[in-house]
Short mmCIF file of N, CA and C in Angstrom, two decimals:
data_model
loop_
_atom_site.label_atom_id
_atom_site.label_comp_id
_atom_site.label_asym_id
_atom_site.label_seq_id
_atom_site.Cartn_x
_atom_site.Cartn_y
_atom_site.Cartn_z
N MET A 203 95.47 91.43 95.98
CA MET A 203 94.95 93.25 96.65
C MET A 203 95.66 94.13 96.43
N LYS A 204 95.09 94.80 96.29
CA LYS A 204 95.76 96.76 96.31
C LYS A 204 95.20 97.06 97.24
N PRO A 205 96.59 97.97 97.62
CA PRO A 205 95.97 98.19 99.15
C PRO A 205 95.12 99.76 99.48
N GLN A 206 94.27 100.68 97.79
CA GLN A 206 93.42 100.87 98.29
C GLN A 206 91.91 99.82 97.95
N ASP A 207 92.02 98.23 97.80
CA ASP A 207 90.64 97.27 98.29
C ASP A 207 90.50 97.09 99.60
N ILE A 208 92.19 97.44 100.08
CA ILE A 208 92.06 97.29 101.81
C ILE A 208 91.55 98.25 102.49
N VAL A 209 91.63 99.30 102.13
CA VAL A 209 91.43 100.65 102.80
C VAL A 209 89.46 100.32 102.51
N ALA A 210 89.29 100.36 101.29
CA ALA A 210 87.70 100.36 101.01
C ALA A 210 87.61 100.01 101.99
N GLY A 211 87.95 98.31 101.93
CA GLY A 211 86.81 97.12 102.55
C GLY A 211 87.08 96.87 104.21
N LYS A 212 87.98 98.21 105.03
CA LYS A 212 87.79 98.86 105.98
C LYS A 212 88.12 97.58 107.07
N ALA A 213 89.48 96.70 106.07
CA ALA A 213 90.10 95.42 107.21
C ALA A 213 90.64 96.39 108.05
N SER A 214 90.74 95.30 109.75
CA SER A 214 90.50 96.07 111.03
C SER A 214 91.96 95.12 111.22
N SER A 215 92.99 94.47 110.62
CA SER A 215 93.97 94.16 110.88
C SER A 215 94.46 93.36 109.36
N LEU A 216 95.83 93.60 109.02
CA LEU A 216 96.52 93.21 108.37
C LEU A 216 98.09 93.01 108.10
N TRP A 217 98.52 92.17 107.50
CA TRP A 217 99.90 91.81 107.92
C TRP A 217 101.02 92.26 106.31
N ILE A 218 101.83 92.95 106.95
CA ILE A 218 102.47 93.45 105.64
C ILE A 218 103.83 92.66 105.52
N PHE A 219 104.32 91.74 104.59
CA PHE A 219 105.68 91.61 104.79
C PHE A 219 107.09 92.62 104.24
N GLY A 220 108.48 92.43 105.29
CA GLY A 220 109.11 93.06 104.62
C GLY A 220 110.41 92.16 104.30
N TYR A 221 110.74 92.14 103.07
CA TYR A 221 112.06 91.17 102.82
C TYR A 221 113.82 92.36 102.63
N GLY A 222 113.19 93.84 102.63
CA GLY A 222 114.67 94.47 102.34
C GLY A 222 114.73 96.06 103.32
N SER A 223 115.07 97.01 103.25
CA SER A 223 114.68 98.04 104.01
C SER A 223 113.42 97.79 105.00
N LEU A 224 112.76 97.16 104.82
CA LEU A 224 111.54 96.96 105.90
C LEU A 224 111.79 96.03 107.16
N VAL A 225 112.94 95.69 106.75
CA VAL A 225 113.55 94.20 108.25
C VAL A 225 114.19 95.24 109.78
N TRP A 226 114.36 96.67 109.04
CA TRP A 226 115.19 97.06 109.91
C TRP A 226 114.69 98.77 109.89
N LYS A 227 113.78 99.08 108.84
CA LYS A 227 113.35 100.38 108.90
C LYS A 227 111.76 100.83 108.62
N PRO A 228 110.77 99.94 109.22
CA PRO A 228 109.54 99.94 108.61
C PRO A 228 108.74 101.70 108.77
N ASP A 229 109.69 102.20 109.90
CA ASP A 229 109.06 103.78 110.00
C ASP A 229 107.56 103.54 109.86
N PHE A 230 106.62 102.65 109.93
CA PHE A 230 104.92 102.97 110.09
C PHE A 230 104.67 101.98 111.49
N GLU A 231 103.72 102.73 112.12
CA GLU A 231 103.58 102.13 113.49
C GLU A 231 102.59 100.83 113.26
N TYR A 232 102.82 99.40 113.96
CA TYR A 232 102.44 98.37 113.86
C TYR A 232 102.05 97.66 115.29
N ARG A 233 101.21 96.61 115.89
CA ARG A 233 100.81 96.18 116.90
C ARG A 233 101.98 95.27 117.36
N ARG A 234 102.46 94.67 116.50
CA ARG A 234 103.68 93.44 116.16
C ARG A 234 104.16 92.82 115.04
N SER A 235 105.41 92.47 115.30
CA SER A 235 106.04 91.84 114.06
C SER A 235 106.85 90.71 114.51
N GLN A 236 107.07 89.98 113.58
CA GLN A 236 107.17 88.43 113.61
C GLN A 236 107.97 88.36 112.54
N VAL A 237 109.08 87.66 112.80
CA VAL A 237 110.34 87.05 111.60
C VAL A 237 109.56 85.92 110.92
N GLY A 238 109.91 85.77 109.66
CA GLY A 238 109.44 84.13 109.10
C GLY A 238 109.55 84.32 107.42
N HIS A 239 109.25 83.23 107.07
CA HIS A 239 109.55 83.33 105.59
C HIS A 239 107.78 83.53 104.76
N ILE A 240 108.26 83.70 103.33
CA ILE A 240 106.84 83.44 102.51
C ILE A 240 107.86 81.90 101.30
N GLN A 241 107.29 80.96 100.98
CA GLN A 241 107.29 80.42 99.94
C GLN A 241 107.13 80.82 98.58
N GLY A 242 107.97 80.54 97.97
CA GLY A 242 107.82 80.56 96.22
C GLY A 242 108.64 81.90 95.07
N TYR A 243 109.14 82.22 96.03
CA TYR A 243 110.16 83.43 95.72
C TYR A 243 111.50 83.26 96.20
N LYS A 244 112.48 84.46 95.69
CA LYS A 244 113.75 84.30 96.03
C LYS A 244 114.18 85.88 95.86
N ARG A 245 114.81 86.60 96.67
CA ARG A 245 114.69 88.12 96.96
C ARG A 245 116.49 87.92 95.81
N ARG A 246 116.45 89.20 94.84
CA ARG A 246 117.52 89.31 94.24
C ARG A 246 117.97 90.88 94.22
N PHE A 247 118.83 91.35 94.32
CA PHE A 247 119.18 92.29 93.87
C PHE A 247 119.26 93.33 92.38
N TRP A 248 118.21 93.07 91.90
CA TRP A 248 117.68 93.36 90.84
C TRP A 248 116.95 95.07 89.95
N HIS A 249 116.47 95.22 90.86
CA HIS A 249 115.60 96.61 90.98
C HIS A 249 116.54 97.57 91.52
N GLY A 250 116.33 98.68 90.40
CA GLY A 250 117.36 99.88 90.75
C GLY A 250 116.34 100.77 91.37
N ASP A 251 117.26 101.69 91.96
CA ASP A 251 116.98 102.78 92.92
C ASP A 251 117.51 104.00 92.89
N ASN A 252 116.50 105.58 92.06
CA ASN A 252 117.07 106.32 91.92
C ASN A 252 116.47 107.34 93.11
N PHE A 253 115.86 107.23 94.06
CA PHE A 253 115.53 108.09 94.62
C PHE A 253 116.59 107.49 96.56
N HIS A 254 115.85 106.32 96.53
CA HIS A 254 116.44 106.32 98.10
C HIS A 254 117.83 105.71 98.22
N ARG A 255 118.50 105.05 97.35
CA ARG A 255 119.67 104.75 97.67
C ARG A 255 120.50 104.91 96.29
N GLY A 256 120.30 105.46 95.80
CA GLY A 256 121.02 106.12 94.13
C GLY A 256 120.26 107.42 93.62
N ASP A 257 120.96 107.67 92.36
CA ASP A 257 120.03 108.51 91.98
C ASP A 257 119.99 108.37 90.20
N ALA A 258 119.20 109.58 89.51
CA ALA A 258 119.17 109.11 87.83
C ALA A 258 120.65 108.59 87.03
N GLU A 259 121.67 109.29 87.67
CA GLU A 259 122.88 109.28 86.72
C GLU A 259 123.06 107.66 87.22
N LEU A 260 123.30 107.50 88.74
CA LEU A 260 123.83 106.19 88.95
C LEU A 260 123.00 105.88 90.09
N PRO A 261 122.05 104.69 89.74
CA PRO A 261 120.64 103.83 90.63
C PRO A 261 121.51 102.78 91.25
N GLY A 262 121.10 103.08 92.88
CA GLY A 262 121.45 101.97 93.75
C GLY A 262 120.66 100.45 93.05
N ARG A 263 121.17 99.72 93.62
CA ARG A 263 120.54 98.50 93.63
C ARG A 263 119.91 97.49 95.07
N VAL A 264 118.60 97.67 94.80
CA VAL A 264 117.86 97.04 95.84
C VAL A 264 116.96 95.93 95.46
N VAL A 265 116.44 94.92 96.44
CA VAL A 265 116.05 94.02 96.30
C VAL A 265 114.83 93.75 96.09
N THR A 266 114.18 92.89 95.42
CA THR A 266 112.68 92.47 94.84
C THR A 266 112.88 91.17 94.54
N LEU A 267 111.43 90.27 94.60
CA LEU A 267 111.49 89.32 94.86
C LEU A 267 110.90 88.40 92.86
N ILE A 268 112.12 86.98 93.24
CA ILE A 268 111.69 86.70 91.62
C ILE A 268 110.75 85.54 92.03
N GLU A 269 109.85 84.95 91.24
CA GLU A 269 109.04 83.90 91.43
C GLU A 269 109.76 82.69 90.93
N ASP A 270 110.26 81.80 91.77
CA ASP A 270 110.68 80.26 92.19
C ASP A 270 109.86 79.24 93.09
N ASP A 271 108.99 78.16 92.17
CA ASP A 271 108.62 77.79 93.59
C ASP A 271 109.35 76.83 94.52
N ASP A 272 111.03 77.18 94.27
CA ASP A 272 111.56 75.78 94.95
C ASP A 272 111.87 76.78 95.94
N ALA A 273 111.86 78.24 96.01
CA ALA A 273 112.26 79.02 97.04
C ALA A 273 111.82 79.51 98.21
N SER A 274 112.63 80.52 99.26
CA SER A 274 111.44 80.75 100.17
C SER A 274 112.41 82.24 100.28
N THR A 275 111.58 83.19 100.71
CA THR A 275 112.73 84.57 101.35
C THR A 275 112.64 84.98 102.61
N TRP A 276 113.12 85.22 103.91
CA TRP A 276 112.81 85.55 104.69
C TRP A 276 112.97 86.56 105.29
N GLY A 277 112.28 87.11 105.99
CA GLY A 277 112.15 88.91 106.48
C GLY A 277 111.16 88.69 107.63
N VAL A 278 110.60 89.89 107.71
CA VAL A 278 109.25 90.26 108.93
C VAL A 278 108.21 90.48 108.27
N ALA A 279 107.52 90.36 109.00
CA ALA A 279 105.95 90.43 109.10
C ALA A 279 105.23 91.37 110.32
N PHE A 280 104.72 92.65 109.73
CA PHE A 280 103.89 93.22 110.92
C PHE A 280 102.76 93.22 110.67
N GLU A 281 102.11 93.24 111.66
CA GLU A 281 100.73 93.43 112.05
C GLU A 281 99.94 94.53 112.27
N VAL A 282 98.95 95.63 111.36
CA VAL A 282 98.86 96.30 111.56
C VAL A 282 97.52 96.69 112.13
N THR A 283 96.67 97.79 112.69
CA THR A 283 95.63 97.29 113.15
C THR A 283 94.47 98.57 113.10
N GLY A 284 93.61 98.52 113.04
CA GLY A 284 92.51 99.72 113.25
C GLY A 284 92.99 100.89 112.19
N ALA A 285 93.04 101.91 112.72
CA ALA A 285 93.83 103.00 112.08
C ALA A 285 94.98 103.23 111.19
N GLU A 286 96.05 101.93 112.24
CA GLU A 286 97.67 101.74 111.25
C GLU A 286 97.11 101.49 109.84
N VAL A 287 96.36 100.38 109.43
CA VAL A 287 96.23 100.10 108.25
C VAL A 287 96.47 100.79 107.20
N GLU A 288 95.45 101.94 107.69
CA GLU A 288 95.66 103.09 106.56
C GLU A 288 96.26 103.79 106.34
N GLU A 289 97.06 104.33 107.68
CA GLU A 289 98.21 104.98 107.71
C GLU A 289 98.91 104.54 106.78
N SER A 290 99.75 103.31 107.44
CA SER A 290 100.88 102.57 106.90
C SER A 290 100.71 102.27 105.51
N LEU A 291 99.25 102.13 104.42
CA LEU A 291 99.40 101.88 102.94
C LEU A 291 99.61 102.94 102.70
N LYS A 292 99.07 104.19 103.42
CA LYS A 292 98.96 105.24 102.38
C LYS A 292 100.92 106.05 102.54
N TYR A 293 102.04 105.47 104.16
CA TYR A 293 102.84 105.96 104.11
C TYR A 293 103.48 104.87 102.69
N LEU A 294 103.10 103.79 102.70
CA LEU A 294 104.18 102.28 102.12
C LEU A 294 103.66 102.78 100.63
N THR A 295 102.36 102.98 100.04
CA THR A 295 102.35 103.53 99.15
C THR A 295 103.40 104.47 98.26
N VAL A 296 103.44 105.80 98.95
CA VAL A 296 104.60 106.57 98.76
C VAL A 296 106.64 105.91 98.49
N ARG A 297 106.35 105.17 99.56
CA ARG A 297 107.54 105.08 99.94
C ARG A 297 108.11 103.56 98.73
N GLU A 298 107.03 102.93 98.81
CA GLU A 298 108.03 101.54 97.53
C GLU A 298 107.06 101.70 96.12
N THR A 299 105.38 102.02 96.00
CA THR A 299 104.76 102.54 94.96
C THR A 299 105.50 103.44 94.18
N VAL A 300 105.70 104.50 94.69
CA VAL A 300 105.62 106.02 93.58
C VAL A 300 106.98 105.77 93.66
N ARG A 301 107.82 105.98 94.52
CA ARG A 301 109.21 106.24 94.31
C ARG A 301 109.96 104.61 94.42
N GLY A 302 109.47 103.52 94.75
CA GLY A 302 110.02 102.39 94.38
C GLY A 302 109.52 101.80 93.07
N GLY A 303 108.35 102.39 92.65
CA GLY A 303 108.06 101.62 91.53
C GLY A 303 107.54 99.90 91.87
N TYR A 304 107.25 99.38 92.80
CA TYR A 304 106.85 98.48 93.54
C TYR A 304 105.44 98.50 92.91
N VAL A 305 105.12 97.19 93.39
CA VAL A 305 103.70 96.80 92.88
C VAL A 305 103.01 96.11 93.90
N THR A 306 102.04 95.41 94.59
CA THR A 306 101.77 94.46 96.06
C THR A 306 100.84 93.70 95.40
N LYS A 307 101.23 92.20 96.38
CA LYS A 307 100.67 90.96 96.24
C LYS A 307 100.53 90.86 97.35
N THR A 308 99.57 89.83 97.65
CA THR A 308 99.11 88.74 98.40
C THR A 308 100.01 87.80 98.36
N VAL A 309 100.64 87.37 99.51
CA VAL A 309 101.60 85.67 99.55
C VAL A 309 100.87 85.09 101.51
N GLU A 310 101.30 84.25 101.61
CA GLU A 310 101.15 83.35 102.56
C GLU A 310 102.30 83.69 103.48
N PHE A 311 102.68 83.95 104.68
CA PHE A 311 103.25 84.42 105.50
C PHE A 311 103.57 83.47 106.23
N PHE A 312 104.61 82.27 106.66
CA PHE A 312 105.13 81.47 107.76
C PHE A 312 106.18 82.25 108.92
N PRO A 313 105.45 82.25 109.99
CA PRO A 313 106.05 82.49 111.40
C PRO A 313 106.99 81.55 112.01
N ASP A 314 108.61 81.70 112.50
CA ASP A 314 109.45 81.48 112.38
C ASP A 314 108.78 80.88 114.15
N GLY A 315 109.57 79.79 114.08
CA GLY A 315 109.53 79.33 115.55
C GLY A 315 108.11 77.96 115.88
N GLU A 316 107.77 78.19 116.92
CA GLU A 316 106.53 77.54 117.36
C GLU A 316 105.39 77.01 116.15
N GLU A 317 104.88 76.48 116.18
CA GLU A 317 103.52 75.92 114.90
C GLU A 317 103.12 76.99 114.99
N GLN A 318 103.28 78.12 114.52
CA GLN A 318 101.90 78.89 114.14
C GLN A 318 101.42 78.79 113.24
N PRO A 319 99.93 79.33 112.69
CA PRO A 319 99.57 79.00 111.54
C PRO A 319 99.90 80.28 110.38
N SER A 320 99.62 79.64 109.24
CA SER A 320 99.97 81.03 108.15
C SER A 320 99.30 82.08 108.23
N VAL A 321 99.67 83.34 107.93
CA VAL A 321 98.67 84.60 107.36
C VAL A 321 98.75 84.75 106.18
N PRO A 322 97.38 85.52 105.47
CA PRO A 322 97.94 86.20 104.60
C PRO A 322 98.60 87.28 104.92
N ALA A 323 99.74 88.05 104.25
CA ALA A 323 100.22 88.92 103.91
C ALA A 323 100.59 89.54 102.63
N LEU A 324 100.31 91.51 102.53
CA LEU A 324 100.80 92.36 101.48
C LEU A 324 102.35 92.12 101.94
N VAL A 325 102.54 92.13 100.67
CA VAL A 325 104.07 92.46 99.98
C VAL A 325 104.59 93.28 98.60
N TYR A 326 105.28 93.89 98.52
CA TYR A 326 105.73 94.69 97.72
C TYR A 326 106.84 94.54 96.64
N ILE A 327 106.28 94.27 95.12
CA ILE A 327 107.09 93.68 94.43
C ILE A 327 107.69 94.65 93.26
N ALA A 328 109.28 94.70 92.69
CA ALA A 328 109.25 95.12 91.20
C ALA A 328 109.33 94.24 90.66
N THR A 329 108.81 94.28 89.47
CA THR A 329 108.39 93.58 88.81
C THR A 329 109.17 94.20 87.12
N GLU A 330 109.50 92.96 86.04
CA GLU A 330 110.48 93.24 84.74
C GLU A 330 109.92 94.63 84.28
N ASP A 331 108.89 94.73 84.08
CA ASP A 331 108.16 95.47 83.02
C ASP A 331 107.80 96.74 83.87
N ASN A 332 108.79 96.92 85.24
CA ASN A 332 109.18 98.28 85.71
C ASN A 332 110.28 98.98 85.04
N ALA A 333 110.17 100.10 84.94
CA ALA A 333 111.15 100.95 84.08
C ALA A 333 112.30 101.01 85.30
N LEU A 334 112.65 100.49 86.37
CA LEU A 334 113.84 100.89 87.51
C LEU A 334 114.11 99.42 87.41
N TYR A 335 113.83 98.64 87.39
CA TYR A 335 114.07 96.97 86.85
C TYR A 335 115.36 97.01 86.12
N LEU A 336 116.51 95.97 86.42
CA LEU A 336 117.52 96.40 86.43
C LEU A 336 117.99 94.84 85.77
N GLY A 337 117.45 93.88 86.74
CA GLY A 337 117.53 92.42 86.38
C GLY A 337 118.56 91.94 86.86
N PRO A 338 119.40 90.62 86.43
CA PRO A 338 120.37 90.09 86.84
C PRO A 338 122.01 90.42 86.29
N ALA A 339 122.75 90.21 87.14
CA ALA A 339 124.20 90.64 87.15
C ALA A 339 124.91 89.67 87.94
N SER A 340 126.13 89.89 87.67
CA SER A 340 127.05 89.29 88.48
C SER A 340 127.45 89.62 90.11
N PRO A 341 127.60 89.00 90.91
CA PRO A 341 127.65 88.91 92.79
C PRO A 341 128.30 90.80 92.75
N GLU A 342 129.43 90.23 91.36
CA GLU A 342 130.42 91.57 91.98
C GLU A 342 130.13 92.66 90.94
N ALA A 343 129.47 92.60 90.16
CA ALA A 343 128.89 93.65 89.46
C ALA A 343 128.03 94.41 90.02
N ILE A 344 126.98 93.82 90.79
CA ILE A 344 126.32 94.27 91.71
C ILE A 344 127.25 94.49 92.85
N GLY A 345 127.83 93.94 93.59
CA GLY A 345 128.55 94.50 94.43
C GLY A 345 129.02 95.76 94.22
N VAL A 346 130.10 96.11 93.42
CA VAL A 346 130.24 97.23 93.16
C VAL A 346 129.67 98.43 92.83
N GLN A 347 128.20 98.20 92.18
CA GLN A 347 127.41 99.15 92.00
C GLN A 347 127.09 99.63 93.14
N ILE A 348 126.53 98.54 94.15
CA ILE A 348 126.07 99.23 95.68
C ILE A 348 127.19 100.10 96.13
N ALA A 349 128.67 99.20 96.35
CA ALA A 349 129.50 100.26 96.53
C ALA A 349 129.81 101.54 96.86
N VAL A 350 129.18 102.13 95.48
CA VAL A 350 129.49 103.30 94.96
C VAL A 350 128.16 104.50 95.07
N CYS A 351 126.89 103.86 94.95
CA CYS A 351 125.82 104.60 95.20
C CYS A 351 125.61 105.38 96.35
N ARG A 352 124.81 106.07 96.55
CA ARG A 352 124.04 106.58 97.63
C ARG A 352 123.21 107.16 97.14
N GLY A 353 121.50 108.06 97.91
CA GLY A 353 120.51 108.25 97.35
C GLY A 353 119.99 109.29 98.11
N LYS A 354 119.04 109.62 98.46
CA LYS A 354 118.42 110.73 99.36
C LYS A 354 118.16 109.85 100.84
N THR A 355 117.89 108.54 101.11
CA THR A 355 118.36 107.93 102.12
C THR A 355 119.45 107.66 102.80
N GLY A 356 120.42 107.69 101.65
CA GLY A 356 121.65 106.62 102.84
C GLY A 356 122.40 106.25 101.40
N HIS A 357 123.83 105.75 101.82
CA HIS A 357 124.46 105.00 101.02
C HIS A 357 123.79 103.28 100.66
N ASN A 358 123.90 103.06 99.70
CA ASN A 358 123.40 101.49 99.24
C ASN A 358 124.05 101.08 99.78
N LEU A 359 125.42 101.00 100.44
CA LEU A 359 125.99 99.79 100.80
C LEU A 359 125.29 99.75 102.23
N GLU A 360 124.79 100.90 102.79
CA GLU A 360 124.04 100.43 104.29
C GLU A 360 123.24 99.77 104.06
N TYR A 361 122.32 99.87 103.08
CA TYR A 361 121.24 99.01 102.64
C TYR A 361 121.45 97.34 102.85
N LEU A 362 122.45 97.07 101.83
CA LEU A 362 123.29 95.87 101.68
C LEU A 362 123.73 95.41 103.07
N LEU A 363 124.40 96.08 103.73
CA LEU A 363 125.00 95.48 105.03
C LEU A 363 123.66 95.65 106.26
N ARG A 364 122.86 96.53 106.00
CA ARG A 364 121.74 95.98 107.10
C ARG A 364 120.80 94.89 107.09
N LEU A 365 120.79 94.70 105.82
CA LEU A 365 119.84 93.56 105.04
C LEU A 365 120.94 92.30 105.71
N ALA A 366 122.27 92.09 105.49
CA ALA A 366 123.01 91.34 105.91
C ALA A 366 122.93 90.79 107.17
N GLU A 367 123.27 91.88 107.80
CA GLU A 367 123.23 91.73 109.73
C GLU A 367 121.73 91.19 109.79
N PHE A 368 120.43 91.39 109.14
CA PHE A 368 119.28 91.13 110.04
C PHE A 368 119.45 89.73 109.64
N MET A 369 119.73 88.98 108.47
CA MET A 369 119.72 87.63 107.68
C MET A 369 120.52 86.67 109.15
N ARG A 370 121.90 87.99 109.66
CA ARG A 370 123.04 86.76 110.49
C ARG A 370 122.35 86.93 111.49
N SER A 371 121.66 87.54 112.06
CA SER A 371 121.05 87.95 113.53
C SER A 371 119.86 87.17 114.01
N SER A 372 119.26 87.68 112.82
CA SER A 372 117.77 86.90 113.01
C SER A 372 117.21 85.66 112.15
N CYS A 373 118.04 85.40 111.41
CA CYS A 373 117.75 83.89 110.12
C CYS A 373 119.24 83.13 110.53
N PRO A 374 119.74 82.87 111.36
CA PRO A 374 121.50 82.44 111.38
C PRO A 374 121.23 81.26 111.00
N HIS A 375 119.95 80.10 110.52
CA HIS A 375 119.69 79.38 109.99
C HIS A 375 119.60 79.31 108.42
N VAL A 376 119.60 80.17 107.89
CA VAL A 376 118.73 80.33 107.13
C VAL A 376 120.78 80.77 105.78
N GLU A 377 120.90 80.12 105.04
CA GLU A 377 121.94 80.72 103.75
C GLU A 377 121.29 81.59 102.80
N ASP A 378 121.75 82.63 102.64
CA ASP A 378 121.64 83.53 101.09
C ASP A 378 122.52 84.12 100.95
N HIS A 379 123.16 83.07 100.09
CA HIS A 379 124.10 83.04 98.81
C HIS A 379 124.31 84.42 97.83
N HIS A 380 123.31 84.59 97.71
CA HIS A 380 122.85 85.37 96.41
C HIS A 380 123.18 87.06 97.84
N LEU A 381 123.06 87.07 98.67
CA LEU A 381 123.40 88.29 100.10
C LEU A 381 124.51 88.44 100.01
N PHE A 382 124.80 87.17 100.65
CA PHE A 382 126.47 87.29 101.20
C PHE A 382 127.44 87.19 99.95
N SER A 383 127.51 86.67 98.58
CA SER A 383 127.86 86.80 97.66
C SER A 383 128.17 88.68 97.40
N ILE A 384 127.27 88.96 97.11
CA ILE A 384 127.29 90.20 97.09
C ILE A 384 127.98 91.74 98.59
N GLU A 385 127.42 90.99 99.49
CA GLU A 385 128.42 91.86 100.65
C GLU A 385 129.88 91.75 100.46
N ALA A 386 130.13 89.97 100.18
CA ALA A 386 131.73 90.25 100.19
C ALA A 386 131.89 90.71 98.77
N ALA A 387 131.92 90.69 97.54
CA ALA A 387 132.38 91.71 96.44
C ALA A 387 131.90 93.14 96.97
N ALA A 388 131.19 93.94 97.32
CA ALA A 388 130.68 95.32 97.82
C ALA A 388 132.18 95.78 98.72
N LEU A 389 132.15 94.20 99.84
CA LEU A 389 133.37 95.21 100.81
C LEU A 389 134.79 94.84 100.41
N ASN A 390 134.85 94.11 99.30
CA ASN A 390 136.09 94.05 98.30
C ASN A 390 136.87 95.12 97.88
N MET A 391 135.36 95.81 97.28
CA MET A 391 134.95 96.95 96.28
C MET A 391 135.82 98.55 97.28
N VAL A 392 135.33 98.49 98.57
CA VAL A 392 135.57 99.29 99.23
C VAL A 392 136.46 99.31 99.94
N SER A 393 137.21 97.93 100.23
CA SER A 393 138.75 97.95 100.36
C SER A 393 139.63 98.81 99.72
N TYR A 394 139.43 98.20 98.32
CA TYR A 394 140.26 98.46 97.48
C TYR A 394 139.81 100.18 96.95
N LEU A 395 138.97 100.51 97.42
CA LEU A 395 138.96 101.74 97.20
C LEU A 395 139.40 102.81 98.37
N LEU A 396 139.14 102.21 99.20
CA LEU A 396 139.88 103.06 100.64
C LEU A 396 141.70 102.57 100.36
N ALA A 397 142.03 101.77 99.94
CA ALA A 397 143.41 101.43 99.80
C ALA A 397 144.11 102.39 98.47
N ALA A 398 143.09 103.06 97.90
CA ALA A 398 143.98 103.63 96.75
C ALA A 398 143.78 104.47 96.83
N GLN A 399 143.51 104.98 98.34
CA GLN A 399 143.25 106.57 98.49
C GLN A 399 144.90 107.39 98.89
#
């Protein structure tokens, strides 16, 4: 479902699932948030960013979701209600679609913890046909790229470290090998660069 369809339908409530910077910086009003996961997708640093965390000459790397029937991705879902629905979708259209090149899909979100029912949630995904899509690379190559990039929102390294910290503090039972191997590679590069000065 597209954001404009949701607004046109005058939805009174909507869940939005975040798995990257939205987990620590939603920047929109919401009624409540919950940690949990979606199934059938894996989080990967395969999307380029030439605005928030990089520029045209040196794009940063940010996460997208890749379909994988056996995978799940942990993050935060935000429930927006009333006027928040339209306002949050306007904001996210600029942040994620116009500047980030993401498209929207509807997924089933499973809250962590107590036996709570799943809810449909809107998610933003960058696909392979996006001009900013960079695709796979080794953790070392991605880590080096992240260590040296900066955009209008800040250093690409901050994005990586905040996401890793979220996973450690909010989802300590989840092992995200892709994320943590890139974090280690990026921190090794930063140590190398600092030692070389």
